[in-house]
Structure formats: C-alpha cells, structure tokens
JSON list of C-alpha atoms in Angstrom, two decimals:
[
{"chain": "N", "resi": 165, "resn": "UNK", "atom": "CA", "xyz": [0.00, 0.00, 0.00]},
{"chain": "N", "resi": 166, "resn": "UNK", "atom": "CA", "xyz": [2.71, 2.60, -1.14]},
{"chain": "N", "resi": 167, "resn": "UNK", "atom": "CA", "xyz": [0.45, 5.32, -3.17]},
{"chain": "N", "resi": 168, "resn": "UNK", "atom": "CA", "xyz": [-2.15, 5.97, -0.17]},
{"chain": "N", "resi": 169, "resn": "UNK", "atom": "CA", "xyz": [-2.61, 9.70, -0.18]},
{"chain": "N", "resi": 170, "resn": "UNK", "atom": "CA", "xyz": [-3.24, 11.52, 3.10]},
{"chain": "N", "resi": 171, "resn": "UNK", "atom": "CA", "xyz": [-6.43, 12.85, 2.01]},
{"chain": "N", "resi": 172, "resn": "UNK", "atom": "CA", "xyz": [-8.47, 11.54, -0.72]},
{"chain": "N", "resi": 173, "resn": "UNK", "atom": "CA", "xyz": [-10.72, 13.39, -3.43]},
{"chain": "N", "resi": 174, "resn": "UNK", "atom": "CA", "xyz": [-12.39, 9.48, -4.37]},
{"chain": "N", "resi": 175, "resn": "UNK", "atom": "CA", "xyz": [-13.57, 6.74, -2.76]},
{"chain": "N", "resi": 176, "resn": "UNK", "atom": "CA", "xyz": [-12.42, 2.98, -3.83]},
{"chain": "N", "resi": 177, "resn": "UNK", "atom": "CA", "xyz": [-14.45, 2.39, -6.50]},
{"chain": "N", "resi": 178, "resn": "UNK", "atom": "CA", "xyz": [-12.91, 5.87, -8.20]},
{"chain": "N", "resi": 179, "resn": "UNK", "atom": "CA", "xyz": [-9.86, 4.50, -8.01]},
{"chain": "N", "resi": 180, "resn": "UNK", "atom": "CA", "xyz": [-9.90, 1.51, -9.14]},
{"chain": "N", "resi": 181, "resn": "UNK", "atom": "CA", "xyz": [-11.70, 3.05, -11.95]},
{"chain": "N", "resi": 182, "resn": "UNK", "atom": "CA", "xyz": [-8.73, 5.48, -12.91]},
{"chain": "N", "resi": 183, "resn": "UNK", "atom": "CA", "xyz": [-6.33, 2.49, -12.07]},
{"chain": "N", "resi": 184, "resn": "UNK", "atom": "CA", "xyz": [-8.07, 0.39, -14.89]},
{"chain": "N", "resi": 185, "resn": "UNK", "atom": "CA", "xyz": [-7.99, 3.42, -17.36]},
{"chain": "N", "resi": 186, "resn": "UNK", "atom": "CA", "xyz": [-4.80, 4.24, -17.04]},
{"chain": "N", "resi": 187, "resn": "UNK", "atom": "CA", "xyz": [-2.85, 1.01, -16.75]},
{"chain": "N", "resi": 188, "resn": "UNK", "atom": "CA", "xyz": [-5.35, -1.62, -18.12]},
{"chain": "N", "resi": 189, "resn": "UNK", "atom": "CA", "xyz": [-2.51, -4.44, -17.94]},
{"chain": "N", "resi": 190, "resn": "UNK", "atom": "CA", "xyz": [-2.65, -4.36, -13.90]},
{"chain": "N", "resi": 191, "resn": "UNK", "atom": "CA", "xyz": [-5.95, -5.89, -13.83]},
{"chain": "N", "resi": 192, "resn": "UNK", "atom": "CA", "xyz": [-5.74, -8.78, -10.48]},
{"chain": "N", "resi": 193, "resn": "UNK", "atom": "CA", "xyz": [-7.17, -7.57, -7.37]},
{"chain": "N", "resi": 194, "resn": "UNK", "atom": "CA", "xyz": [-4.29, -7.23, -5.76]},
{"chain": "N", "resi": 195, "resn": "UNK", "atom": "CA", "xyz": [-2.22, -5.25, -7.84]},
{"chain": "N", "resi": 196, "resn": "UNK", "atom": "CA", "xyz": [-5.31, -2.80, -8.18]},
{"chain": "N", "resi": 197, "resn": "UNK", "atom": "CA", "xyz": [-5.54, -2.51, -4.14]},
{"chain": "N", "resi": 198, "resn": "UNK", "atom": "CA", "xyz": [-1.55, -2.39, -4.09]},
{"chain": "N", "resi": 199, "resn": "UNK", "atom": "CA", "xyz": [-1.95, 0.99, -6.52]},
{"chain": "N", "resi": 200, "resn": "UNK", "atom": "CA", "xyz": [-4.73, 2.40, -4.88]},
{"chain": "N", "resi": 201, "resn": "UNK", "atom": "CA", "xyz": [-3.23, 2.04, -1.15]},
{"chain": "N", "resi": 202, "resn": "UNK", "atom": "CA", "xyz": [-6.30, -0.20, 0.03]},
{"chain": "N", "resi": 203, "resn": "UNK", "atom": "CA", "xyz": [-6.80, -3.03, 1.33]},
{"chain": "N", "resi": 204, "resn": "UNK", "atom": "CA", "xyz": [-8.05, -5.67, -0.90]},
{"chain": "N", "resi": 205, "resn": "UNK", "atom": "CA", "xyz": [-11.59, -6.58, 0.89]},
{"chain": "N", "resi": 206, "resn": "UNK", "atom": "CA", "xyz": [-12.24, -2.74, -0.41]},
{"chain": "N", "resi": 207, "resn": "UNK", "atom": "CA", "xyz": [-10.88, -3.17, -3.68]},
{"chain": "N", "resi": 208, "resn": "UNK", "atom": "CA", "xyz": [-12.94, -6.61, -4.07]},
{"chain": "N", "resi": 209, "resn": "UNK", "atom": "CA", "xyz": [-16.39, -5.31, -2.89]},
{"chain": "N", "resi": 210, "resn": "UNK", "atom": "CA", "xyz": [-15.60, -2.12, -5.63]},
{"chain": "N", "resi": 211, "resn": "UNK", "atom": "CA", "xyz": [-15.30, -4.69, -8.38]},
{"chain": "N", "resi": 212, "resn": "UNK", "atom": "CA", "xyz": [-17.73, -6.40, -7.97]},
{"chain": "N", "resi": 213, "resn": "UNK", "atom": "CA", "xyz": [-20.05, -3.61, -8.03]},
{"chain": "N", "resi": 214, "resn": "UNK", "atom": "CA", "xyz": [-18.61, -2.48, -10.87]},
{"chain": "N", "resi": 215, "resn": "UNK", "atom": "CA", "xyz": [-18.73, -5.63, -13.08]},
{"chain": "N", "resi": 216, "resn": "UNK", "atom": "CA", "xyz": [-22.41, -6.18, -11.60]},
{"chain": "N", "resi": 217, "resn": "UNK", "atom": "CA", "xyz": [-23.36, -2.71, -13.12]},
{"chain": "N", "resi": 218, "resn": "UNK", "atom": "CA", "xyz": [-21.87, -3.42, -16.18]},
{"chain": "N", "resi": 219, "resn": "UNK", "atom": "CA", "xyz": [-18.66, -0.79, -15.89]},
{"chain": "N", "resi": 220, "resn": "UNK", "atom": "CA", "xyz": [-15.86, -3.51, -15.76]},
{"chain": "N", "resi": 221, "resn": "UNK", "atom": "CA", "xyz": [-16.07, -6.99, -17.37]},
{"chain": "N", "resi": 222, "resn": "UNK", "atom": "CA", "xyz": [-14.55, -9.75, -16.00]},
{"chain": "N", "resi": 223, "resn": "UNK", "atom": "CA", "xyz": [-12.52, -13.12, -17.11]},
{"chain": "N", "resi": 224, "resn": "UNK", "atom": "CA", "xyz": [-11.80, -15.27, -15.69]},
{"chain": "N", "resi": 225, "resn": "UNK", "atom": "CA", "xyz": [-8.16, -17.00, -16.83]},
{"chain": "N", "resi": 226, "resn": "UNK", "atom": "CA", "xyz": [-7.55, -20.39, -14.54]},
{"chain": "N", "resi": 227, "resn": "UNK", "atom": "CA", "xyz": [-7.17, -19.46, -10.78]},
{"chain": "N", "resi": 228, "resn": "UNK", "atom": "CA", "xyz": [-7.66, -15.91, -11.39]},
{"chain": "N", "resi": 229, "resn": "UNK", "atom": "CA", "xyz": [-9.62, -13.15, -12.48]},
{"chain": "N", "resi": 230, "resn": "UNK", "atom": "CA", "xyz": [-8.80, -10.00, -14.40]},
{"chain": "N", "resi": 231, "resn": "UNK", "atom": "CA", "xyz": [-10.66, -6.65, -15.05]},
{"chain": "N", "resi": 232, "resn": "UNK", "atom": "CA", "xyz": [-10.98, -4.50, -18.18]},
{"chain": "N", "resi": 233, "resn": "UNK", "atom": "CA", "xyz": [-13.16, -1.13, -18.50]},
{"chain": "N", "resi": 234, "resn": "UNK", "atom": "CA", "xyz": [-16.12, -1.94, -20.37]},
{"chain": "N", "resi": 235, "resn": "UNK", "atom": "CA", "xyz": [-15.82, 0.95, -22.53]},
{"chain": "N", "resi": 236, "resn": "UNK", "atom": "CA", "xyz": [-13.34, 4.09, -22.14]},
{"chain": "N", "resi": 237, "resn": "UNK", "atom": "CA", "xyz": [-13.73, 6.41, -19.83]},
{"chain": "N", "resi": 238, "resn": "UNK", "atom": "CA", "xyz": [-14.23, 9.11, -22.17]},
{"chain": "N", "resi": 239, "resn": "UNK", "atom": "CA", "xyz": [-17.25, 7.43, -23.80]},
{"chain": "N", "resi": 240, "resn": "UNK", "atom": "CA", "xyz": [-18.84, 7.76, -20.12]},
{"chain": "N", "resi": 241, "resn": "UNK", "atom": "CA", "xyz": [-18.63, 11.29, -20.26]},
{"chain": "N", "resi": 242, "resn": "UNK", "atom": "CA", "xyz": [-15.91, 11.47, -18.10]},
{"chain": "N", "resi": 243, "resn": "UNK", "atom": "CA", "xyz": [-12.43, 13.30, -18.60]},
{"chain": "N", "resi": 244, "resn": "UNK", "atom": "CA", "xyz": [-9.26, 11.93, -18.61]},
{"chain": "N", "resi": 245, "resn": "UNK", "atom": "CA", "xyz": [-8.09, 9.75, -16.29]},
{"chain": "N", "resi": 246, "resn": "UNK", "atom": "CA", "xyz": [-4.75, 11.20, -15.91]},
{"chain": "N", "resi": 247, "resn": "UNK", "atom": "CA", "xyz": [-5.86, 14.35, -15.00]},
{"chain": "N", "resi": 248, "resn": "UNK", "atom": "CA", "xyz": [-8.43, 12.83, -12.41]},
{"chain": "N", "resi": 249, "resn": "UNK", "atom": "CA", "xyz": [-5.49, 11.28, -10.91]},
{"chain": "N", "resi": 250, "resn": "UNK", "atom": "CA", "xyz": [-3.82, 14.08, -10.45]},
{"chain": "N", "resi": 251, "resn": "UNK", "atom": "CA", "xyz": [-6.24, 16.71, -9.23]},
{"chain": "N", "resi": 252, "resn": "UNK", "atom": "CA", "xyz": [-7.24, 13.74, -7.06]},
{"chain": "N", "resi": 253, "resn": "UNK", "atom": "CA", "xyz": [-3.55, 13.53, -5.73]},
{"chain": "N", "resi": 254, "resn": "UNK", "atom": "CA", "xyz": [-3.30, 9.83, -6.48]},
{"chain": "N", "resi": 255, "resn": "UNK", "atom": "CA", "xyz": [0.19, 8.54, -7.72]},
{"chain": "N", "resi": 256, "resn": "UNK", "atom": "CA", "xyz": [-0.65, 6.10, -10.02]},
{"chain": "N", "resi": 257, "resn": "UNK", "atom": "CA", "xyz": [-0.11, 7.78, -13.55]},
{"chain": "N", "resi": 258, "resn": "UNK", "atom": "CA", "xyz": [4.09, 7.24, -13.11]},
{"chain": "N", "resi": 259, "resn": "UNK", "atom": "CA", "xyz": [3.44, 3.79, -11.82]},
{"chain": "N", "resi": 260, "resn": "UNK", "atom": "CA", "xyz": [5.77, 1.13, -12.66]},
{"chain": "N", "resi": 261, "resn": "UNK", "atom": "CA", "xyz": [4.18, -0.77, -15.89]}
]
C-alpha cells in the first residue's frame, strides 16, 4: 500500500476506476488494491459492483480473475483519467508498468 494519499478526493471504487484506465494491464485484485493504497476486501467489494453494473467486465483466466473497463472512460462522459489522478492527488499515472 505505497500510493495511499493523506487525504483523498475518491472513494475505492474511483480508483480503481482510474487504475483500470490508465494502466489496463494491472488488472488482479491485488495489484489494483496495491496501486490504490487499500486493502483488498475494499478493492474486491468495488469490483464487484462495478462488473455487476456493467462498468468492468470480467474473465476469468484459470485461478484468477482479471478486469478491463467496459468501454473508455471518455465514452462515459468522463475526462481523462490522468488528470483525475492528479487533481485527485493519487500517484498512479508514473506507476511502474
């Protein structure tokens, strides 16, 4: 949990959100609660409200499961995620890919 900032402008499910959009390749539970500094029970109850409301999809691949946006975030009417991150004060656009 090394990118938890002291105060936060989103709640879980925004990050993991931004996390997705901007590096789409870390896509396991735990690396997404790793980026956003939370613990993974959070990170896990965001996802799966997520995929249930059709945001995220999910597959499945042997033991594990892995997370994509459903469609961009732009196509949501939402800016970019970059910027989000950093008005939000989240570290995770530099993030080791």
């Amino acid at each position: 949990m090394t990118n938890k900032p002291a105060v936060s402008l989103l709640n879980v499910r925004g990050r993991v959100l931004l996390i997705l959009a901007i590096h789409g390749h870390k896509t396991t539970q735990s690396e997404i609660a790793n980026m956003a500094g939370v613990h993974f029970q959070h990170v896990n109850r965001a996802l799966k409200e997520l995929t249930k409301s059709g945001i995220l999809k999910r597959k499945r691949v042997g033991r594990r499961s892995f997370y994509t946006l459903a469609k961009p975030l732009s196509e949501c009417g939402l800016p970019d995620a970059e910027l989000i991150a950093q008005v939000a004060g989240l570290d995770i656009v530099g993030g080791s890919n």
